[in-house]
Structure formats: structure tokens, C-alpha cells
Tab-separated table of C-alpha atoms (C1' of nucleotides) in Angstrom:
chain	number	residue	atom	x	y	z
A	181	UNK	CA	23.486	-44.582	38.000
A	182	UNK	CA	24.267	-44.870	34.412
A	183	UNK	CA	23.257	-41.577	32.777
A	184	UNK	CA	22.890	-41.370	28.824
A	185	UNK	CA	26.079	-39.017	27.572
A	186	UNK	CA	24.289	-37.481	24.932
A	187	UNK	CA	21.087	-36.362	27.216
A	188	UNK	CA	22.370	-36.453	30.287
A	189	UNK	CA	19.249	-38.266	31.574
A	190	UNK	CA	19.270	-41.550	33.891
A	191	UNK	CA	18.805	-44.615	31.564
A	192	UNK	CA	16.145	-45.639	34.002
A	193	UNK	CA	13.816	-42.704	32.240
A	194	UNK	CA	15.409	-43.070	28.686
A	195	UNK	CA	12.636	-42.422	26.109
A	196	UNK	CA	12.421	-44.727	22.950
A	197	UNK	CA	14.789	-42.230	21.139
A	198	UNK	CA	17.222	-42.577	24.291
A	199	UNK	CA	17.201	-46.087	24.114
A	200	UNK	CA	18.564	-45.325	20.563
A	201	UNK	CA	21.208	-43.290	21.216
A	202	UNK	CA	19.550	-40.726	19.394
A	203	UNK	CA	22.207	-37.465	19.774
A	204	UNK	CA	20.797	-34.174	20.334
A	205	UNK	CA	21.622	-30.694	20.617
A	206	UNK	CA	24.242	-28.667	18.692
A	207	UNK	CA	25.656	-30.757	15.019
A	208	UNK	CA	28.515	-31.362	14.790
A	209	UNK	CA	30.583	-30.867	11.673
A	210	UNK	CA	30.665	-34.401	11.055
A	211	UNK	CA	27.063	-34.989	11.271
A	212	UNK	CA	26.697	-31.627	9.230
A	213	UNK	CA	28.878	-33.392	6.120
A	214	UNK	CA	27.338	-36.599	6.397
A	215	UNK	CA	23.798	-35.083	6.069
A	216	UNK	CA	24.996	-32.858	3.341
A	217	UNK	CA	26.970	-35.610	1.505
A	218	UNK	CA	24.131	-38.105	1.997
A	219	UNK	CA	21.644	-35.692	0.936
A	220	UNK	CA	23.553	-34.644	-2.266
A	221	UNK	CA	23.846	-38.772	-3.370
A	222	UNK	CA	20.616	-39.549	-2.776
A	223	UNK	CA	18.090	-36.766	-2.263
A	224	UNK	CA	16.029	-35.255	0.509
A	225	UNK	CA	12.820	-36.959	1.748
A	226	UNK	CA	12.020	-39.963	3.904
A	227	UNK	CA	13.683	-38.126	6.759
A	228	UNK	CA	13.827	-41.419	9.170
A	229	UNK	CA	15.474	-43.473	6.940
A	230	UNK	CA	17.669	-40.993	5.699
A	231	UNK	CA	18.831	-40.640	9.322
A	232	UNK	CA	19.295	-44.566	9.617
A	233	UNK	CA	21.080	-44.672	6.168
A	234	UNK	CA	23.301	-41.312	6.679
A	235	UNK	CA	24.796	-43.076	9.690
A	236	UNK	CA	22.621	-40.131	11.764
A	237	UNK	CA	22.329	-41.150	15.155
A	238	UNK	CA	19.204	-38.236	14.863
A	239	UNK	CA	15.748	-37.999	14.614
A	240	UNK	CA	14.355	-37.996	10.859
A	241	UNK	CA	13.149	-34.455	12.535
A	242	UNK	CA	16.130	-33.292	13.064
A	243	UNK	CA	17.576	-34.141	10.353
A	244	UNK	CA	15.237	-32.048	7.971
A	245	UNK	CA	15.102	-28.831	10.246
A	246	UNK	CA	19.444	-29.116	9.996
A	247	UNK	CA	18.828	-29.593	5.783
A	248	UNK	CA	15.981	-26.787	5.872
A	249	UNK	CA	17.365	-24.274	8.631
A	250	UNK	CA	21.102	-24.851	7.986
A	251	UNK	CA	22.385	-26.429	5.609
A	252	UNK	CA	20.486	-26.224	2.514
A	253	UNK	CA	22.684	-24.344	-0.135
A	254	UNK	CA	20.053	-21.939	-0.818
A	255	UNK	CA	19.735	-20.739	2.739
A	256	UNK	CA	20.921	-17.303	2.966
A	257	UNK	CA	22.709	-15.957	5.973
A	258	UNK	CA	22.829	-12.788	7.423
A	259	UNK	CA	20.802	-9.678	8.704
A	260	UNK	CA	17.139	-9.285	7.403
A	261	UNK	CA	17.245	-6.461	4.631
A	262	UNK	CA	15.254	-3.289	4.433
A	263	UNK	CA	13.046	-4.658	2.413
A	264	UNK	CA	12.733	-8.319	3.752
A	265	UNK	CA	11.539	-6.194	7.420
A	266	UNK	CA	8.499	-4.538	5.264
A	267	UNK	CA	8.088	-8.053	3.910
A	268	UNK	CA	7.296	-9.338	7.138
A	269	UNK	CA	5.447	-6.823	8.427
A	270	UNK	CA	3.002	-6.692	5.486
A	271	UNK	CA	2.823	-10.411	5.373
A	272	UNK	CA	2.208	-10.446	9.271
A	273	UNK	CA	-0.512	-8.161	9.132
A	274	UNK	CA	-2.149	-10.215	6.612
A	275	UNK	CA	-1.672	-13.627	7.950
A	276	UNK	CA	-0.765	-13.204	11.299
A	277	UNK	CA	1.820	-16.194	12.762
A	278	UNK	CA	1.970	-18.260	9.414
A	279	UNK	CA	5.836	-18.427	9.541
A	280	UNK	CA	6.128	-20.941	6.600
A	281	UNK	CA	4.091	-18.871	4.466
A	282	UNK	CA	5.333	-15.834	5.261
A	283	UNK	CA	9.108	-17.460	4.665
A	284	UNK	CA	7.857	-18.557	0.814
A	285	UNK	CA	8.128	-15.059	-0.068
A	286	UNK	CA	11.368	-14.354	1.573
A	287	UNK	CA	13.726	-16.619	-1.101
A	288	UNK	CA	16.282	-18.073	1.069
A	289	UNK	CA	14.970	-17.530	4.559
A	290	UNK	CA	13.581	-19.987	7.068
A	291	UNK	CA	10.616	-19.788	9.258
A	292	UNK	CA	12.255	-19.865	11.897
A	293	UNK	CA	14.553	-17.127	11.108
A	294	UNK	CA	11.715	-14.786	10.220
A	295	UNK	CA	10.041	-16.383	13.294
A	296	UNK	CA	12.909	-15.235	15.667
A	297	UNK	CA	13.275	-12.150	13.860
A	298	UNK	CA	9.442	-11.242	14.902
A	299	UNK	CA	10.108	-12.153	18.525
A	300	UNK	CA	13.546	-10.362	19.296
A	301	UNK	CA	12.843	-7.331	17.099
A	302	UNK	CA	9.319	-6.491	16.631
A	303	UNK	CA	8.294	-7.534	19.960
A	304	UNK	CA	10.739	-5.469	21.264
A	305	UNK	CA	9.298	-2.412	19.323
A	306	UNK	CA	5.992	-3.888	21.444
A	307	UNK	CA	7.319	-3.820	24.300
A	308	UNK	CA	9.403	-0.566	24.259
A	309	UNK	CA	5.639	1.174	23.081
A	310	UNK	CA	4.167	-0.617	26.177
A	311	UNK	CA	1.582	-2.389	24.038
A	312	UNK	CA	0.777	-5.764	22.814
A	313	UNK	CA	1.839	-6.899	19.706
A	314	UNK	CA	-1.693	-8.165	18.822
A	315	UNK	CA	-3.014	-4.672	19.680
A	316	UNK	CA	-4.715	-2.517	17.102
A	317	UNK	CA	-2.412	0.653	18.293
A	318	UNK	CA	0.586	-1.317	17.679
A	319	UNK	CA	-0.265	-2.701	14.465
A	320	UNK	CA	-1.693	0.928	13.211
A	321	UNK	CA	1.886	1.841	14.452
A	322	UNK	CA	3.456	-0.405	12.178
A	323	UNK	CA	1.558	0.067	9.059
A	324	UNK	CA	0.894	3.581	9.205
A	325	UNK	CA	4.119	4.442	10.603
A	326	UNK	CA	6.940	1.794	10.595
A	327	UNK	CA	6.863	0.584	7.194
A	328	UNK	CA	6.274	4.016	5.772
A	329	UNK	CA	9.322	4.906	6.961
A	330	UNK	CA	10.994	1.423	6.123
A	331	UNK	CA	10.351	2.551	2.758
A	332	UNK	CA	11.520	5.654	3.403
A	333	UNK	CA	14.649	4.210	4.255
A	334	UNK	CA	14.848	2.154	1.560
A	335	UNK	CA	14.672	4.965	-1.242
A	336	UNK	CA	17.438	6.680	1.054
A	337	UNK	CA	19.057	3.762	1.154
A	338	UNK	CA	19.297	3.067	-3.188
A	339	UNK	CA	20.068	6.725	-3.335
A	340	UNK	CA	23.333	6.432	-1.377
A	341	UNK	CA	24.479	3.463	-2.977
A	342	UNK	CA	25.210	5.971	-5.972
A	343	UNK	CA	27.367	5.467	-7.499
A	344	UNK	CA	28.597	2.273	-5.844
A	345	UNK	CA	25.799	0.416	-7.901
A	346	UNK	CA	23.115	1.647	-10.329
A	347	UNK	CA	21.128	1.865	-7.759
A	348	UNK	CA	18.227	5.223	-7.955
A	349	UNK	CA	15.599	5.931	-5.806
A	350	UNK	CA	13.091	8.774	-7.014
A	351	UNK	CA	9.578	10.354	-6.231
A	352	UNK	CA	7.942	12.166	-8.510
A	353	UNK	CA	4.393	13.600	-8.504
A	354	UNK	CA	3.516	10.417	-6.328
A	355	UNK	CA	5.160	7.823	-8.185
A	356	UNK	CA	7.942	6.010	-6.477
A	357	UNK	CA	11.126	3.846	-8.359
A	358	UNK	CA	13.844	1.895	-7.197
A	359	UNK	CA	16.241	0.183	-9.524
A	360	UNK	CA	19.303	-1.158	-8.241
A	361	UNK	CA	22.268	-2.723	-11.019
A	362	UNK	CA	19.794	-2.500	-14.013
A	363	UNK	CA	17.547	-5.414	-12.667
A	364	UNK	CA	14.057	-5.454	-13.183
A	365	UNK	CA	12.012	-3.697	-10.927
A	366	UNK	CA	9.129	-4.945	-8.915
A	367	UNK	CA	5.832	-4.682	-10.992
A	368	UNK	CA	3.754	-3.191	-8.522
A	369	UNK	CA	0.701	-1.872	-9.822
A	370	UNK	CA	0.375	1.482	-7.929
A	371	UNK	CA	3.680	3.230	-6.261
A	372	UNK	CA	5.134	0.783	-3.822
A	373	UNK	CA	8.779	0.806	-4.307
A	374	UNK	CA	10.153	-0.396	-6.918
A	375	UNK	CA	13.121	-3.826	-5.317
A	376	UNK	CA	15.233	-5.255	-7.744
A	377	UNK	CA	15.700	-9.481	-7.841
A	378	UNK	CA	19.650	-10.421	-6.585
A	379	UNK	CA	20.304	-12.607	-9.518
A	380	UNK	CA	23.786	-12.366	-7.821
A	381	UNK	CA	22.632	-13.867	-5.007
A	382	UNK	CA	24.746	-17.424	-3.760
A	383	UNK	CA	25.166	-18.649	-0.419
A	384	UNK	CA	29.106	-17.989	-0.518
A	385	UNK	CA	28.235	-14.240	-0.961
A	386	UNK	CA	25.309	-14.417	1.555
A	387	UNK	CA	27.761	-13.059	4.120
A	388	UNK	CA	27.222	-10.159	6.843
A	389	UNK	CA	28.824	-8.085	4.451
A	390	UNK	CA	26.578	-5.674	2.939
A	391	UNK	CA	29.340	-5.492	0.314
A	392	UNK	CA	28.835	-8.803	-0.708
A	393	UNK	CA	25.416	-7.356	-2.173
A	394	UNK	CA	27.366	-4.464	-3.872
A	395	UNK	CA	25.768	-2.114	-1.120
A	396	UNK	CA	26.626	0.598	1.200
A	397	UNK	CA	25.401	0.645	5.003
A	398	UNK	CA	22.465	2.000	5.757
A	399	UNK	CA	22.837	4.122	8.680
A	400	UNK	CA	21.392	3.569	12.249
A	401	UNK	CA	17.546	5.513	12.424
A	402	UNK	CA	18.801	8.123	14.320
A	403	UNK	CA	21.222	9.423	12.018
A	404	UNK	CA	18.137	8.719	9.397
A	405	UNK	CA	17.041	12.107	10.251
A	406	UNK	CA	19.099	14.220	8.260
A	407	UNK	CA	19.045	11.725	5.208
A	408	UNK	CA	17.958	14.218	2.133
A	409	UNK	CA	15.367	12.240	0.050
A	410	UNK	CA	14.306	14.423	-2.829
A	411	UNK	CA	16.746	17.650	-2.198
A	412	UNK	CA	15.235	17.549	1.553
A	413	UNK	CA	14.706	15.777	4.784
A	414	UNK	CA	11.728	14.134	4.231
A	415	UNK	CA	11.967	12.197	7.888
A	416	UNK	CA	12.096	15.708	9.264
A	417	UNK	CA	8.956	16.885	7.313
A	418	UNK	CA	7.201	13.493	8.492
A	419	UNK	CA	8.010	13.984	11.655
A	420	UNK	CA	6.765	17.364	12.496
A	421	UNK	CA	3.628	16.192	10.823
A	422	UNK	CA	3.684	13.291	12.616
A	423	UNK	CA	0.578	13.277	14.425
A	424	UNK	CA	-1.901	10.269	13.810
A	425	UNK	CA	-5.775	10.710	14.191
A	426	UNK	CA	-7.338	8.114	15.517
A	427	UNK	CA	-11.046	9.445	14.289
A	428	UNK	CA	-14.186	8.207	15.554
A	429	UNK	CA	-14.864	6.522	12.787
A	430	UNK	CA	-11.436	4.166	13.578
A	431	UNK	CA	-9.743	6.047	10.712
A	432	UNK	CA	-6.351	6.319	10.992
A	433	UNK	CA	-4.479	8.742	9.428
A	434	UNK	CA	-0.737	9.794	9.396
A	435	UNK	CA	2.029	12.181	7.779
A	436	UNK	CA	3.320	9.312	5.962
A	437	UNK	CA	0.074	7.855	6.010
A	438	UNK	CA	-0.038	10.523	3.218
A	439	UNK	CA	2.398	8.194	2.062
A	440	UNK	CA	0.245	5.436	1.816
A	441	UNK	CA	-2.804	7.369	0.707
A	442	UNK	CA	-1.873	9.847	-1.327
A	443	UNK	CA	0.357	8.150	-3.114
A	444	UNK	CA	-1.681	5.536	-3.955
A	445	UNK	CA	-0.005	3.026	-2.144
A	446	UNK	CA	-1.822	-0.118	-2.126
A	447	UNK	CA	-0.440	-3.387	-0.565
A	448	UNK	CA	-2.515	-5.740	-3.319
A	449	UNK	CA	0.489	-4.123	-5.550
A	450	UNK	CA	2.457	-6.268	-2.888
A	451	UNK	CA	0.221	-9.276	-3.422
A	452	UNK	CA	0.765	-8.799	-7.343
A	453	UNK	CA	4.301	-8.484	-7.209
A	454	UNK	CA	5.254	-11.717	-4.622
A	455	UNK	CA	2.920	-13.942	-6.557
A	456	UNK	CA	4.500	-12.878	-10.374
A	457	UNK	CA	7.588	-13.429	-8.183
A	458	UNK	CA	7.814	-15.775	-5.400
A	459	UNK	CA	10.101	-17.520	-7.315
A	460	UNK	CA	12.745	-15.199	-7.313
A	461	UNK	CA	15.733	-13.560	-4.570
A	462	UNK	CA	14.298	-9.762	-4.504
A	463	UNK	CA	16.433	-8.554	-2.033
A	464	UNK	CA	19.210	-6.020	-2.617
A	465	UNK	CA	20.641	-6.167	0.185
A	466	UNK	CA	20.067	-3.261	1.889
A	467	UNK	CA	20.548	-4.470	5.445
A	468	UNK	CA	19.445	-2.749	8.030
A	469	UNK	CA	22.579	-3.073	10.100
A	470	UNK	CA	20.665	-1.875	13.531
A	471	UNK	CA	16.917	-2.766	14.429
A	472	UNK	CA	17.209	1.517	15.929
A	473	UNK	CA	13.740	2.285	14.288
A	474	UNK	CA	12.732	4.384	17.087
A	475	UNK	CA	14.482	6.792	19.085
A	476	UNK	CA	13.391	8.137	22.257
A	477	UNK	CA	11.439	10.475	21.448
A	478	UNK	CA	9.553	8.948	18.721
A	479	UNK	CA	8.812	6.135	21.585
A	480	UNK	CA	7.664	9.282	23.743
A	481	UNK	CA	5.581	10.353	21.032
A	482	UNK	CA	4.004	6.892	20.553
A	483	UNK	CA	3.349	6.125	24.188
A	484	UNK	CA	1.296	9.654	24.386
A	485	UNK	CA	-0.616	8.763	21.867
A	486	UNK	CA	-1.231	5.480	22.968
A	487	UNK	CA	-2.386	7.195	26.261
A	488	UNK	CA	-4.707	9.319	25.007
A	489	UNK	CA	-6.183	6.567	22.805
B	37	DA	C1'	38.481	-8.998	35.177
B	38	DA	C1'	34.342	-10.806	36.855
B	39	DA	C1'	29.507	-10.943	37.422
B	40	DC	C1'	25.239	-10.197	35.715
B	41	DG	C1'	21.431	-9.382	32.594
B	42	DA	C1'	19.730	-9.000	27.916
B	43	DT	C1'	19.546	-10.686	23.445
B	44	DC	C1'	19.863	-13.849	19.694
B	45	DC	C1'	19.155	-18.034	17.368
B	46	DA	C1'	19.658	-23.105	16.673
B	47	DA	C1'	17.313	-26.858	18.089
B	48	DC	C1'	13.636	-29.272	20.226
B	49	DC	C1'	8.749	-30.398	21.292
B	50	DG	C1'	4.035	-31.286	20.587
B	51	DC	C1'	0.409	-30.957	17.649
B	52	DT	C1'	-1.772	-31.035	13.062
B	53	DT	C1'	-2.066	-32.248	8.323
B	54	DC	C1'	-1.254	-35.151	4.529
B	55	DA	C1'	-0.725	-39.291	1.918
B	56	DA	C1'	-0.384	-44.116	1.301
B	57	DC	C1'	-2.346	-48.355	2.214
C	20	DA	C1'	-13.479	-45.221	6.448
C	21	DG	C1'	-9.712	-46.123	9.515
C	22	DT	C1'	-4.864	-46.532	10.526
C	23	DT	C1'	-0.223	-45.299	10.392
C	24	DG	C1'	3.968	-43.009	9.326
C	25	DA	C1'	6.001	-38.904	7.284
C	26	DA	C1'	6.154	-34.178	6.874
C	27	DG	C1'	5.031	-29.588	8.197
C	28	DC	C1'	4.046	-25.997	11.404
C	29	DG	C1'	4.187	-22.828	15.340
C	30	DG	C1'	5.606	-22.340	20.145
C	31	DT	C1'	9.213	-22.819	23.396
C	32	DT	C1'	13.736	-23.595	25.356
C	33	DG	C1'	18.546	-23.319	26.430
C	34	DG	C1'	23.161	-22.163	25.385
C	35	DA	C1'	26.237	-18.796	23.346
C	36	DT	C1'	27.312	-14.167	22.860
C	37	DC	C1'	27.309	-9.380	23.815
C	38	DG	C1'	26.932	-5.266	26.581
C	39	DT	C1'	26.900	-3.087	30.976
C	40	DT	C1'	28.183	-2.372	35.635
DNA sequence: AAACGATCCAACCGCTTCAAC
DNA sequence: AGTTGAAGCGGTTGGATCGTT
């Protein structure tokens, strides 16, 4: 039986692509520089034709999700920040699965990177908190309690970078900064913190190397515990007050809720800042190095709650 | 060292939308 | 208005890698 090498299927079932010897699966480094050196004569677009005239034995598809996921020079590499993870969150609870649209206000990411993120990371959180995804507890979990604390995390995170970069994180009477290597700082209109743009930014320093962004490692969530914010551990003060109400009236209110509330923090500053700046790389680079945001207990903690719900 | 399971992510698939004619 | 091809989008898959036993 003759059996097509690049598919494996028997050329008695070969599809019109088969009968093409269309290749599939991984690129190969060749294809990869004839894309890129095809692409960089004569410009993106007509993905078909490109394929025929690169010498791609590929789909026009596949050609433009290798330039869009891969190889495009402004595709950045490595872990999702900090502040990319309350990115997605926020934009998730907003929009829901709208990968592409979410990805237009993460510079330099795909969809389907923030797409896989969601999948292996969050829905992992899901899972662990024996809930759906979808679910109103989970998503009060994530917006009342998650991102708080990725924010939390973040201003620990710029503090300890001192003196490595400029980098200061400070809270004052409800008002919350970050600036990070004298960049300009997010124009939020109430206290959301404050993330500098990269202008450093370039895909040969996009590397797994938080040094690459001039910052230090931000240390696994367990260990976040005894991070002083402020002269004192603010993740232990949230903690012991860490007991949401789930009121009759379906309000919802947290420790770092407080957070949210009291300081004003309102998520159409979010909406202000990513359309002034869409444009732009806002990312410092504060990876988060481990996706650790529970621990046990806090997953204990969570599933009581849950249960009593 | 080997086997196994879990996780991650690049790539594919099918469907929808858009634009040109 | 209808047709057709290109492009875009979200869901899914499968192989590579990593961690555990």
C-alpha cells in the first residue's frame, strides 16, 4: 500500500492537500527560513500563494499561524509576567474566550499562547478549587482574590528589584505607584498599579531570563508570605482577614477586596490605560517564574467556602 | 534506569467573517 | 444579492518534556 510519508495516511484516502504533498506537523528550519526570507522580500498576506511562491509545500494556513505564532520578530518568548496574568484575567472576565482580542493588549503575545496559558494554568486553579471555570465562585475567586494578590505581588515584586532597576512600588493613603527604570507609568485613573512600557523590549532579549528585563525573580507564592510590602506582611494581614461574604444580596466582599474597594480600584482605569496604550510593550518583566498561587491551605480555605456557598 | 502520568505548547481543524467581484 | 477565496478565530490534538515512582 503506498502510504503518503509526510501523513502517514494510505494514498487511497489522500485528501486534496495530500494529493499535494502538502507537509504537516513540526517546521523545519528550512521551511522556517524560507517563510521568513520570503516574507521579509515580499510581505505577508495572500497566504496561499505565498506558500506556492515560498517553495512551501504548506497550507496558506499554516503558513500564517508559523509567521503569527512563531516567527514574527515581534513575538516575544517566554513566561507570562505578573502583570500580563492580571491582564488576562481582567480581560477574561470581560470578554470571556476572545483570545485574539484579549492577545491585542498583550504586545507580543499570541492567542494561542494566552489561549494555552488559560487552559494549563487557570484551569488548573479550577480544577484544584473543584469548580468550573465558568462558575460564579471561581470567577469571584479570581477577581476578588487572585488578582488582588497578583497585584500584590507585583508591588512586592518592583520593590525587590531595588536597586537592581529604578524600580518602586508604594501605597500611600490608598494610592498605589509602580515605576520601574524611569518609564512612564500607566495612566490609570484611580489606583491600579502603576506598569511601566519595556521600550527595551526585542525579541533577542525576550529570553527566559528575567534578567534580560533587568529584573529579579519573583519568588514562588509560598515564600510570598513573608514578603514585607509597606514595613509589613501585607499577605499575612490579608490572609487572616481573608474571609469572603457571599451576602444575600450576591455581594461579595473580601480582605483585599478592601483592596479593590477601598482603594478605589476600578478596572475602567484598566480600560483607559490599554486603549491610550495598546500600542505599546507594558510589561516589565516581572515573571512569575511558578504558576504556585495557592498553597494548600489557601485551596482548603477556598473549597470550604465553596461548600458552604 | 525504566515506566508511567501529568503538563505544556505548537500545530491542526472546522467554522465564521470579510472583502472582492 | 450571490459566490468565492482569503483571513481570522476558538477548540482540539498529539508529541515532547518533565516529574514521580
Amino acid at each position: 500500500m503506498d502510504v503518503n510519508i509526510n501523513t502517514g495516511k494510505s494514498t487511497s484516502s489522500l485528501s486534496s492537500e495530500d494529493e499535494l504533498d502538502l507537509r504537516r506537523g513540526p517546521w523545519t528550519v528550512e521551511e522556517d527560513l524560507a517563510l521568513i526570507n520570503y516574507i521579509a522580500t515580499h510581505g505577508e498576506g495572500r497566504w496561499n500563494s505565498l506558500a506556492r511562491c515560498a517553495g512551501l509545500k504548506r497550507t496558506g494556513k499554516s503558513c500564517r499561524l508559523r509567521w503569527l505564532n512563531y516567527l514574527r520578530p515581534d513575538v516575544r518568548r517566554g513566561n507570562i509576567t505578573l502583570e500580563e496574568q492580571l491582564l488576562i484575567l481582567e480581560l477574561h472576565s470581560r470578554w470571556g474566550n476572545r483570545w485574539s482580542k484579549i492577545a491585542q493588549y498583550l504586545p507580543g503575545r499570541t492567542d494561542n499562547e494566552i489561549k494555552n496559558y488559560w487552559r494549563t494554568r487557570v484551569q488548573k486553579h479550577a480544577k484544584q478549587l473543584k469548580c468550573d471555570v465558568n462558575s460564579k465562585q471561581f470567577k469571584d475567586t479570581m477577581r476578588y482574590l487572585w488578582m488582588p494578590r497578583l497585584v500584590e505581588r507585583i508591588q512586592a515584586a518592583a520593590t525587590t528589584t531595588e536597586p537592581h532597576t529604578t524600580a518602586t512600588a508604594t501605597t500611600s493613603g490608598g494610592s498605589s505607584t509602580t515605576t520601574v527604570n524611569g518609564g512612564p507609568t500607566m495612566g490609570f485613573t484611580d489606583n491600579f498599579i502603576h506598569a511601566p512600557v519595556n521600550s527595551n523590549f526585542t525579541p533577542e532579549n525576550s529570553g527566559n531570563s528575567s534578567e534580560s528585563f533587568g529584573t529579579t525573580h519573583v519568588s514562588d507564592f509560598g515564600d510570598y508570605y513573608g514578603i514585607p510590602v509597606n514595613n509589613q506582611s501585607v499577605s499575612q494581614e490579608y490572609y487572616q482577614g481573608n474571609q469572603v461574604n457571599y451576602g444575600g444580596d450576591n455581594s461579595l466582599t473580601s480582605p483585599n477586596c478592601n483592596y479593590l474597594n477601598n482603594q478605589g480600584m476600578d478596572f475602567q482605569g484598566v480600560d483607559n490605560y490599554m486603549e491610550q496604550n495598546s500600542h505599546q510593550n507594558w510589561s516589565f518583566g516581572l515573571e512569575d517564574t511558578t504558576d504556585n498561587l495557592w498553597n494548600v491551605e489557601d485551596i482548603y480555605v477556598l473549597q470550604q467556602q465553596f461548600n458552604n456557598m
